[in-house]
Short mmCIF file of C-alpha atoms and ligand atoms in Angstrom, two decimals:
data_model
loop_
_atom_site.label_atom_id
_atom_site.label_comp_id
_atom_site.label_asym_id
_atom_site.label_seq_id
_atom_site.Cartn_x
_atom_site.Cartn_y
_atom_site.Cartn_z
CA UNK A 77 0.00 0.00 0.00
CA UNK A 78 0.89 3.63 -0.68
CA UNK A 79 2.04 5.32 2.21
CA UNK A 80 -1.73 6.84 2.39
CA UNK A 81 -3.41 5.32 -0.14
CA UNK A 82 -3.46 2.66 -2.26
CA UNK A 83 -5.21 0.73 -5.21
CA UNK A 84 -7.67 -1.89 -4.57
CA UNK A 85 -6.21 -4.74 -2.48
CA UNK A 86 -7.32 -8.40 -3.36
CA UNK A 87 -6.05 -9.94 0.04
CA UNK A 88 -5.39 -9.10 3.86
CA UNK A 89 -2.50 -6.21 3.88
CA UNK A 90 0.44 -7.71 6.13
CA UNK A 91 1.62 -4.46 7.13
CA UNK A 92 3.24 -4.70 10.73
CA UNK A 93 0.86 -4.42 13.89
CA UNK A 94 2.13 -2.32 15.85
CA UNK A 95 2.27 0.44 12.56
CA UNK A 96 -1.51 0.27 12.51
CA UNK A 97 -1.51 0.21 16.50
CA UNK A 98 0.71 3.23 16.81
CA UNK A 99 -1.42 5.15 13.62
CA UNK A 100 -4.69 4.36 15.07
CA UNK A 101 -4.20 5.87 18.52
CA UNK A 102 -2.03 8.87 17.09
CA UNK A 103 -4.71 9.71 15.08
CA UNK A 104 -8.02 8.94 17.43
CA UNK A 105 -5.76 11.44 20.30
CA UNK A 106 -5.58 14.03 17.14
CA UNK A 107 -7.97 16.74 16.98
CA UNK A 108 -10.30 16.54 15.01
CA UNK A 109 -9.54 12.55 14.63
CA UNK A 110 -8.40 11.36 11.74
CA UNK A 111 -7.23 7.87 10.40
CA UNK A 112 -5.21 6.75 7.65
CA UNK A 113 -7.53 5.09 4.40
CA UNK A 114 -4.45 2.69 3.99
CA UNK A 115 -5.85 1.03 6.64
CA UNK A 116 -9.71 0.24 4.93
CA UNK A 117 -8.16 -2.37 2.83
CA UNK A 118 -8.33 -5.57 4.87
CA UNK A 119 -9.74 -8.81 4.00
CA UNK A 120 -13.18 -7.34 4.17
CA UNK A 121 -12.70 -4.26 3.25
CA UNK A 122 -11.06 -4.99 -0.10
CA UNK A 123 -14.05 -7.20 -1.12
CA UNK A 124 -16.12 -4.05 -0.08
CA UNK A 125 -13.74 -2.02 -2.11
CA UNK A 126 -14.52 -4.79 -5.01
CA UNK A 127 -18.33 -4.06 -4.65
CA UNK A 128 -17.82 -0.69 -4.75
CA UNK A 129 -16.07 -0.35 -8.22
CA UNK A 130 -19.31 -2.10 -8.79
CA UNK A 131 -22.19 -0.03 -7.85
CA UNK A 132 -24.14 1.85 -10.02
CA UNK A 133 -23.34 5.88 -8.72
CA UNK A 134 -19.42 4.70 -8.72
CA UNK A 135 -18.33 5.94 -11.66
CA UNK A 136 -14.32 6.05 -11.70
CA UNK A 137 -13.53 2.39 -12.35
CA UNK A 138 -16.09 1.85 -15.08
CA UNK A 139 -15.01 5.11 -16.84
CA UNK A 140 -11.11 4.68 -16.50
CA UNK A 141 -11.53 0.73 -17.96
CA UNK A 142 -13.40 2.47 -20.46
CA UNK A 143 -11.00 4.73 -21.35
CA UNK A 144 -8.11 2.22 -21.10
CA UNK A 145 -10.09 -0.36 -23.72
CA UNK A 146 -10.96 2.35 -25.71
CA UNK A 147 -7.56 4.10 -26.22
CA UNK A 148 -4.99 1.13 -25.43
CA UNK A 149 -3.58 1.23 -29.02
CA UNK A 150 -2.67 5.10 -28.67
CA UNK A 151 -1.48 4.97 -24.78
CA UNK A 152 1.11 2.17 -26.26
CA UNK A 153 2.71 4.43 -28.82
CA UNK A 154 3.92 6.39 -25.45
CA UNK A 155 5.75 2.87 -24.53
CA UNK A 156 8.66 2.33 -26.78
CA UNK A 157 9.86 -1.35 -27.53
CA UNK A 158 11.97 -2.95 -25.14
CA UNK A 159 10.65 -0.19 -22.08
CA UNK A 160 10.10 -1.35 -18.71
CA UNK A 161 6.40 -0.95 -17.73
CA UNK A 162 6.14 -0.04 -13.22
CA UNK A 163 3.05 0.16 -12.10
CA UNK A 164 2.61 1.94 -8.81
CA UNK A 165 0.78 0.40 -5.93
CA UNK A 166 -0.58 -2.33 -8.55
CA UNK A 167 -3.43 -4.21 -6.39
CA UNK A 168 -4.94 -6.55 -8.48
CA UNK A 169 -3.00 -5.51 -12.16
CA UNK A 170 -6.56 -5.68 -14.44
CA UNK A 171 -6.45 -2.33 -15.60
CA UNK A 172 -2.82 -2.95 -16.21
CA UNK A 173 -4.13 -6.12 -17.98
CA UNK A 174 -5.65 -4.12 -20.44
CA UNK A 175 -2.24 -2.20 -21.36
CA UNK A 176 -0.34 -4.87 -21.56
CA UNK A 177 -2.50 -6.75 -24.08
CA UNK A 178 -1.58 -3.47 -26.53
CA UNK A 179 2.29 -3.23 -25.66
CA UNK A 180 5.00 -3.91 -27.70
CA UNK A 181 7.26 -6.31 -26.33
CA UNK A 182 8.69 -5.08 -23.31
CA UNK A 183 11.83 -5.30 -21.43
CA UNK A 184 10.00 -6.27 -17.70
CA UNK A 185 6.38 -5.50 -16.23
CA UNK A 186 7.00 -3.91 -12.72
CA UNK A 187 4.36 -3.84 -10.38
CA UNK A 188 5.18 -2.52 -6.83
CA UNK A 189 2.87 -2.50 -4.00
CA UNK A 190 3.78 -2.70 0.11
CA UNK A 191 1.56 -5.61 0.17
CA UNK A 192 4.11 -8.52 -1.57
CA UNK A 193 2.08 -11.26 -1.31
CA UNK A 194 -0.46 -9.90 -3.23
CA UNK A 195 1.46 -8.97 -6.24
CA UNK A 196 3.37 -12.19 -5.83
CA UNK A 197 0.04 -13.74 -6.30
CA UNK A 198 -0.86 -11.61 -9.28
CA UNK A 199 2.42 -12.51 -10.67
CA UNK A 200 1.77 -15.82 -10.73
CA UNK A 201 -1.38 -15.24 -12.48
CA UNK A 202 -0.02 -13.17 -14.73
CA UNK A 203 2.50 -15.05 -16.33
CA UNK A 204 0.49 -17.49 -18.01
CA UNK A 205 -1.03 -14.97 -20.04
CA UNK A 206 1.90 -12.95 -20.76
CA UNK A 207 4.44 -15.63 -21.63
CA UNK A 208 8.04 -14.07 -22.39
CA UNK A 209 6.84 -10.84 -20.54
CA UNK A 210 9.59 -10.32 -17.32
CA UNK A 211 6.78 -9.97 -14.57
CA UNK A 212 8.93 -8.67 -11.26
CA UNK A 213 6.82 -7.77 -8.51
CA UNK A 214 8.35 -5.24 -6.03
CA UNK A 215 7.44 -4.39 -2.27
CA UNK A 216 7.91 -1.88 -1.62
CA UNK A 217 6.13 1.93 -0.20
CA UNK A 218 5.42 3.71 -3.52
CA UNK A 219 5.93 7.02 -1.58
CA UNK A 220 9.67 6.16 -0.82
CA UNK A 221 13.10 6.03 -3.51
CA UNK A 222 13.69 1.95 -3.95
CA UNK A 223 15.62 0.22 -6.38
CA UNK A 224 14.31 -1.13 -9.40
CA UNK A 225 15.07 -4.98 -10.48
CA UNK A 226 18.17 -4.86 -12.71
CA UNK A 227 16.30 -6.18 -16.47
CA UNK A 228 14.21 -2.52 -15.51
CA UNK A 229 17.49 -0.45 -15.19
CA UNK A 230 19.00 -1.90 -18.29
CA UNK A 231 16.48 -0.77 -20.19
CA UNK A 232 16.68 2.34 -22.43
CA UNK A 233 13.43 3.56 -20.53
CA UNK A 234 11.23 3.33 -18.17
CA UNK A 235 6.96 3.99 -18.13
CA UNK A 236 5.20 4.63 -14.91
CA UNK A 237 1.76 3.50 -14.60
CA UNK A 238 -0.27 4.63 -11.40
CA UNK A 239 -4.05 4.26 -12.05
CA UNK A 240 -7.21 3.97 -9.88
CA UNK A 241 -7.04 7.87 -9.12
CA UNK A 242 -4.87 6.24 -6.08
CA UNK A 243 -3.15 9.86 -6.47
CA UNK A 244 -6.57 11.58 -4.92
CA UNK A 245 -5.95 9.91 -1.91
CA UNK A 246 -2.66 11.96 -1.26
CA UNK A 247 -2.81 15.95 -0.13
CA UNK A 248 -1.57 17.31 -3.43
CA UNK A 249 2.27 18.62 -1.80
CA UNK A 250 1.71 14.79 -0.99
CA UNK A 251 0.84 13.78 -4.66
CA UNK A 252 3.74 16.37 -6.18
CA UNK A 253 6.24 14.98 -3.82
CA UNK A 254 4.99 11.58 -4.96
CA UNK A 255 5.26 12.47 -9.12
CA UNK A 256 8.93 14.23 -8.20
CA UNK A 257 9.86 10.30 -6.54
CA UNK A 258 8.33 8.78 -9.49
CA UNK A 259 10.66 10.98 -12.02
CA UNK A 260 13.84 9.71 -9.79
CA UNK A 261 12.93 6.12 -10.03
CA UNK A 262 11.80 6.25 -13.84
CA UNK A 263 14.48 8.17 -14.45
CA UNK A 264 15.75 9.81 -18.11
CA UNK A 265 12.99 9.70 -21.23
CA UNK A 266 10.44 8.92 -18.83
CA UNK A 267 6.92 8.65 -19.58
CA UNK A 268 4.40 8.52 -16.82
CA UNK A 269 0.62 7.67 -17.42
CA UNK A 270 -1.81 8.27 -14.27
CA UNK A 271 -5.47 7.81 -13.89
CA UNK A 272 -7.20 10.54 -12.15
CA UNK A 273 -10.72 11.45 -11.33
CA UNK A 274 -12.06 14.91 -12.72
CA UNK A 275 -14.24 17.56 -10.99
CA UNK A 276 -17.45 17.39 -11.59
CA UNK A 277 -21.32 18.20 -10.68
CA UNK A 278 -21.51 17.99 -7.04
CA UNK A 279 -24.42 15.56 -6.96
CA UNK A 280 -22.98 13.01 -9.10
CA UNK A 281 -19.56 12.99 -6.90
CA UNK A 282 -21.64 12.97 -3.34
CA UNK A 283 -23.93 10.48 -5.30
CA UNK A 284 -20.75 7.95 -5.54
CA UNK A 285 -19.65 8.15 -2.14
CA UNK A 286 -23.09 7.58 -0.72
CA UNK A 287 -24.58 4.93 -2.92
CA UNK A 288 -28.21 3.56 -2.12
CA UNK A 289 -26.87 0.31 -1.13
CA UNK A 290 -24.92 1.45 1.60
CA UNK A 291 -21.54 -0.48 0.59
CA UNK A 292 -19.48 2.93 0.59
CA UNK A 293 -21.03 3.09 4.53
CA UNK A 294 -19.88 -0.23 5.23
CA UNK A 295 -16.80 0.11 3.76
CA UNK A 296 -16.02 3.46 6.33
CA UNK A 297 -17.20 1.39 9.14
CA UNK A 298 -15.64 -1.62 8.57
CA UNK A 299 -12.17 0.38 9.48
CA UNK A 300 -14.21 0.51 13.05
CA UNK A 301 -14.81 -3.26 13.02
CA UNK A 302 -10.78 -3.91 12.15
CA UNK A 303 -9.60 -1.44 14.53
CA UNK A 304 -12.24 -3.71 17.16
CA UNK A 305 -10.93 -7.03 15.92
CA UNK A 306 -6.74 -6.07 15.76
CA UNK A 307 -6.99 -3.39 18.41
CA UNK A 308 -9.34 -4.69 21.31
CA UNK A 309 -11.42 -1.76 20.34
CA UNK A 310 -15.31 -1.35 21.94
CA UNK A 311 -16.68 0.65 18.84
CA UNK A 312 -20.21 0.16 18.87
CA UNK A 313 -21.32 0.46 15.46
CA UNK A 314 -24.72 1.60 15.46
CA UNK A 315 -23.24 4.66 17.27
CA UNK A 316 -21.31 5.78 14.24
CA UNK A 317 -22.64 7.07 11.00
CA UNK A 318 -20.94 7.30 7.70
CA UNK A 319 -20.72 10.87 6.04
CA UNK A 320 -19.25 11.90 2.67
CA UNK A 321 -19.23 15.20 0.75
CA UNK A 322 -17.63 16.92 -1.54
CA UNK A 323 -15.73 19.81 -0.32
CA UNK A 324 -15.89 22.08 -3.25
CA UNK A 325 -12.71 24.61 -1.64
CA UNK A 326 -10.54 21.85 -1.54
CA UNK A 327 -11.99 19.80 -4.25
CA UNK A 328 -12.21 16.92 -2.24
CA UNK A 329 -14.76 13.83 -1.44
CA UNK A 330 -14.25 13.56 2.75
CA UNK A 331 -15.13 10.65 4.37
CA UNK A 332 -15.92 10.86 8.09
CA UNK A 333 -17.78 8.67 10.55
CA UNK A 334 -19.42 10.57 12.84
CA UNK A 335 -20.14 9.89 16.57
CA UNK A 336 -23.87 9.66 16.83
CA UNK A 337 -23.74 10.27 20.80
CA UNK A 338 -21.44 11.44 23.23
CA UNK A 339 -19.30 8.54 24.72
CA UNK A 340 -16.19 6.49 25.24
CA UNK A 341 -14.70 4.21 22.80
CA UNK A 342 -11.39 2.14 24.63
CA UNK A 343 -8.94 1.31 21.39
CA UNK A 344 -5.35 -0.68 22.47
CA UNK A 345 -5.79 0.04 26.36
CA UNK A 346 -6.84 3.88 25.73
CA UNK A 347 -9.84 5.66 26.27
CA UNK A 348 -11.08 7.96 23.68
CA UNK A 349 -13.69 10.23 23.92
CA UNK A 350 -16.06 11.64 21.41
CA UNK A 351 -18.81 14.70 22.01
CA UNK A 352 -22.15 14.25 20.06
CA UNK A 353 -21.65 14.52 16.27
CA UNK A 354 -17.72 14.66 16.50
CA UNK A 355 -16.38 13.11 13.51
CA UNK A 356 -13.18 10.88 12.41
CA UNK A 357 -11.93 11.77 8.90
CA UNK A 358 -11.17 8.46 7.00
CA UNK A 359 -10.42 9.22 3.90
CA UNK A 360 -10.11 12.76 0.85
CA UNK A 361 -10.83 11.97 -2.43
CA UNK A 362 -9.26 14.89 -4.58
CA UNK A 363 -10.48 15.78 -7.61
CA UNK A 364 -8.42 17.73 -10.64
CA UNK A 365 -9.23 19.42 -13.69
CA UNK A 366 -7.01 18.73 -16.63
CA UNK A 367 -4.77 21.62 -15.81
CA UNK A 368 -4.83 21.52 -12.10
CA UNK A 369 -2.63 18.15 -12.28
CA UNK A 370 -1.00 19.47 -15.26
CA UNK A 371 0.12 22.67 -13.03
CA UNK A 372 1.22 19.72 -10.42
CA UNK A 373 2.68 17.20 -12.26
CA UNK A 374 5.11 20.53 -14.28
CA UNK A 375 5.91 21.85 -11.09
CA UNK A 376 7.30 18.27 -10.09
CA UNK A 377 9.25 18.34 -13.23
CA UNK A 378 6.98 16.36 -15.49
CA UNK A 379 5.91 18.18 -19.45
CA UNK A 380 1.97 17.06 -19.92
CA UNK A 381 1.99 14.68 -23.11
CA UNK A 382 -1.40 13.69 -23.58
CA UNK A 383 -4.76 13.29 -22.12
CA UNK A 384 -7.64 10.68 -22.71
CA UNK A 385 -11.39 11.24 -20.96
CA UNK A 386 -14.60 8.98 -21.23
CA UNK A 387 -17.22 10.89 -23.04
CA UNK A 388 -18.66 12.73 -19.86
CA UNK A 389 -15.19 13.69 -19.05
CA UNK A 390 -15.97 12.34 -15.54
CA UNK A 391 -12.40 10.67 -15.83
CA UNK A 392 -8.98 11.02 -17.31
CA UNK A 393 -5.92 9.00 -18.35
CA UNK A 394 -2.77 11.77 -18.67
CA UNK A 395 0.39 10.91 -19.83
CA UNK A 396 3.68 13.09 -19.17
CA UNK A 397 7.36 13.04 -19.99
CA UNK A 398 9.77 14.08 -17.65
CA UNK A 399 11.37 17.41 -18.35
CA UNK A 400 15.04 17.15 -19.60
CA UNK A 401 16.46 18.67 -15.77
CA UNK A 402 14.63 18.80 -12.62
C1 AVJ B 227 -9.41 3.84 -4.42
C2 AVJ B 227 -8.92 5.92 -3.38
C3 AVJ B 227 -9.62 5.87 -5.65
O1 AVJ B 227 -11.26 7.67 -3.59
O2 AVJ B 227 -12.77 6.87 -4.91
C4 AVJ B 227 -14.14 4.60 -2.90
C5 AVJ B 227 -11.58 4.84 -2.58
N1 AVJ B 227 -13.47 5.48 -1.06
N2 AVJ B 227 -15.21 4.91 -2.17
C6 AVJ B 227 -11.82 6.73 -4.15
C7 AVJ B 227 -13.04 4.97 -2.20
C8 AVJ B 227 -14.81 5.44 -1.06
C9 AVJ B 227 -11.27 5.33 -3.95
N3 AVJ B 227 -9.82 5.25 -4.32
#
């Protein structure tokens, strides 16, 4: 998992204990309380994650498979023969799938995620499709400088993939320190392609984060029921309420869940307390315009190359090259 955020996980994360331990209780003594949306993506909560993509007001993951299908052959001509394809903070690698299937022979498919048994697994499954394609999975925090696998170095470039609007999970000095990181790793002739979520009507982004099924709800309250199962937590759960909105200063989606009552919650030993209506904040969704992640990605030293949107322009697929010094 990214640092913050991450792409859909297909499995458990393995991250260490006593991380999520120290997190949780840094964040629940904050004010106002906060907690990381790394931490949704359990067992359970990646299956809700899976339901999500689903639903009928979630939009993203239709639109940017759309896109992908749609445009595959022209995103390839940005991937030279013989390039090294890493994908940051893979998940499950579908969407990356669908690239792959319009590549050019490559020199090694990179995906890197914190959570290596997961893209050891999709490795394996990989493979069989791809035969002859160099699939080396990384672990590794996507937010940190790490070393790629030797058959990537070697080759005369390197193309970033980082899909699933994973980058609207970051605060954007968060998501240009992340697209500076990227450049170092990728290095020279670089070509970066990211999936990001666009601004648009307010009802039809507070629409996707409070479907009429309720999964999105579940999904925020099921980082209650983890933090109860690994944590010895007492959350009661019919005393917490999911909210989302769209924060139109800060072009955001927030996620909160919001105390219903005032009371005591005991997490790891500690005793919290929360007044009537007092909220955590689980998770900020930011949404860009074309430009606004165009005036981000150049000010991390990345040129804007090109740009693909679904028809409603509810999503986008940009592609940039990294500027000759930065
Ligand atoms: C996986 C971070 C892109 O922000 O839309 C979906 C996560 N949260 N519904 C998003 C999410 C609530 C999703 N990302």
């Amino acid at each position: 998992m990214v640092a913050l955020a991450r792409s859909p996980r297909g499995q458990p994360n393995f991250e260490d204990a006593s991380a999520f331990r120290a997190d949780v209780l840094a964040g629940l003594r904050a004010a106002p309380k906060r907690l990381p949306p790394k931490y949704f993506y359990d067992g359970v909560g990646s299956l809700l994650f899976e339901r999500i993509t689903e639903l009928p007001e979630y939009y993203p993951t239709r639109c940017e498979m759309q896109i992908l299908r749609k445009h595959a052959p022209d995103i390839a001509k940005l991937v030279p023969q013989g390039a090294a394809l890493v994908e940051f903070g893979s998940g499950s690698s579908k969407k990356a799938r669908i690239l792959l299937r319009a590549l050019r022979p490559l020199a090694a498919y990179v995906p890197v995620d914190i959570c290596g048994e997961m893209i050891e697994q999709e490795a394996l499954e990989l493979r069989p499709d791809f035969r002859g394609l160099k699939v080396l999975p990384v672990t590794a925090d996507i937010t940190q400088n790490f070393p790629l696998p030797q058959p990537a170095r070697a080759a005369p470039v390197r193309v970033g993939f980082f899909p699933g609007s994973t980058i609207g999970n970051f605060e954007p000095h968060e998501a240009a320190a992340f697209l500076r990181n990227a450049g170092c790793i990728l290095g020279a002739g670089a070509t970066l392609i990211v999936g990001v979520d666009l601004i648009k009507p307010v009802e039809v982004l507070n629409a996707a984060y409070n479907d009429a099924a309720g999964i999105t709800a579940k999904f925020n309250l099921n980082l209650l029921v983890r933090i109860n199962r690994e944590l010895g937590g007492t959350f009661k759960l019919d005393t917490f309420e999911h909210h989302a909105f769209y924060n139109r200063e800060r072009h955001r989606i927030e996620m909160h869940l919001a105390s219903l009552k005032r009371q005591k919650v005991k997490v790891a030993g500690e005793t919290i307390d929360f007044r009537a209506g007092e909220t955590i904040h689980t998770e900020n969704s930011y949404k860009y315009s074309i430009e606004s992640l165009g005036a981000l990605a150049r000010g991390a030293g990345w040129q804007p190359a090109a740009v693909w949107t679904d028809e409603r322009q509810y999503f986008s697929i940009q592609a940039f090259t990294l500027a000759a010094q930065s």
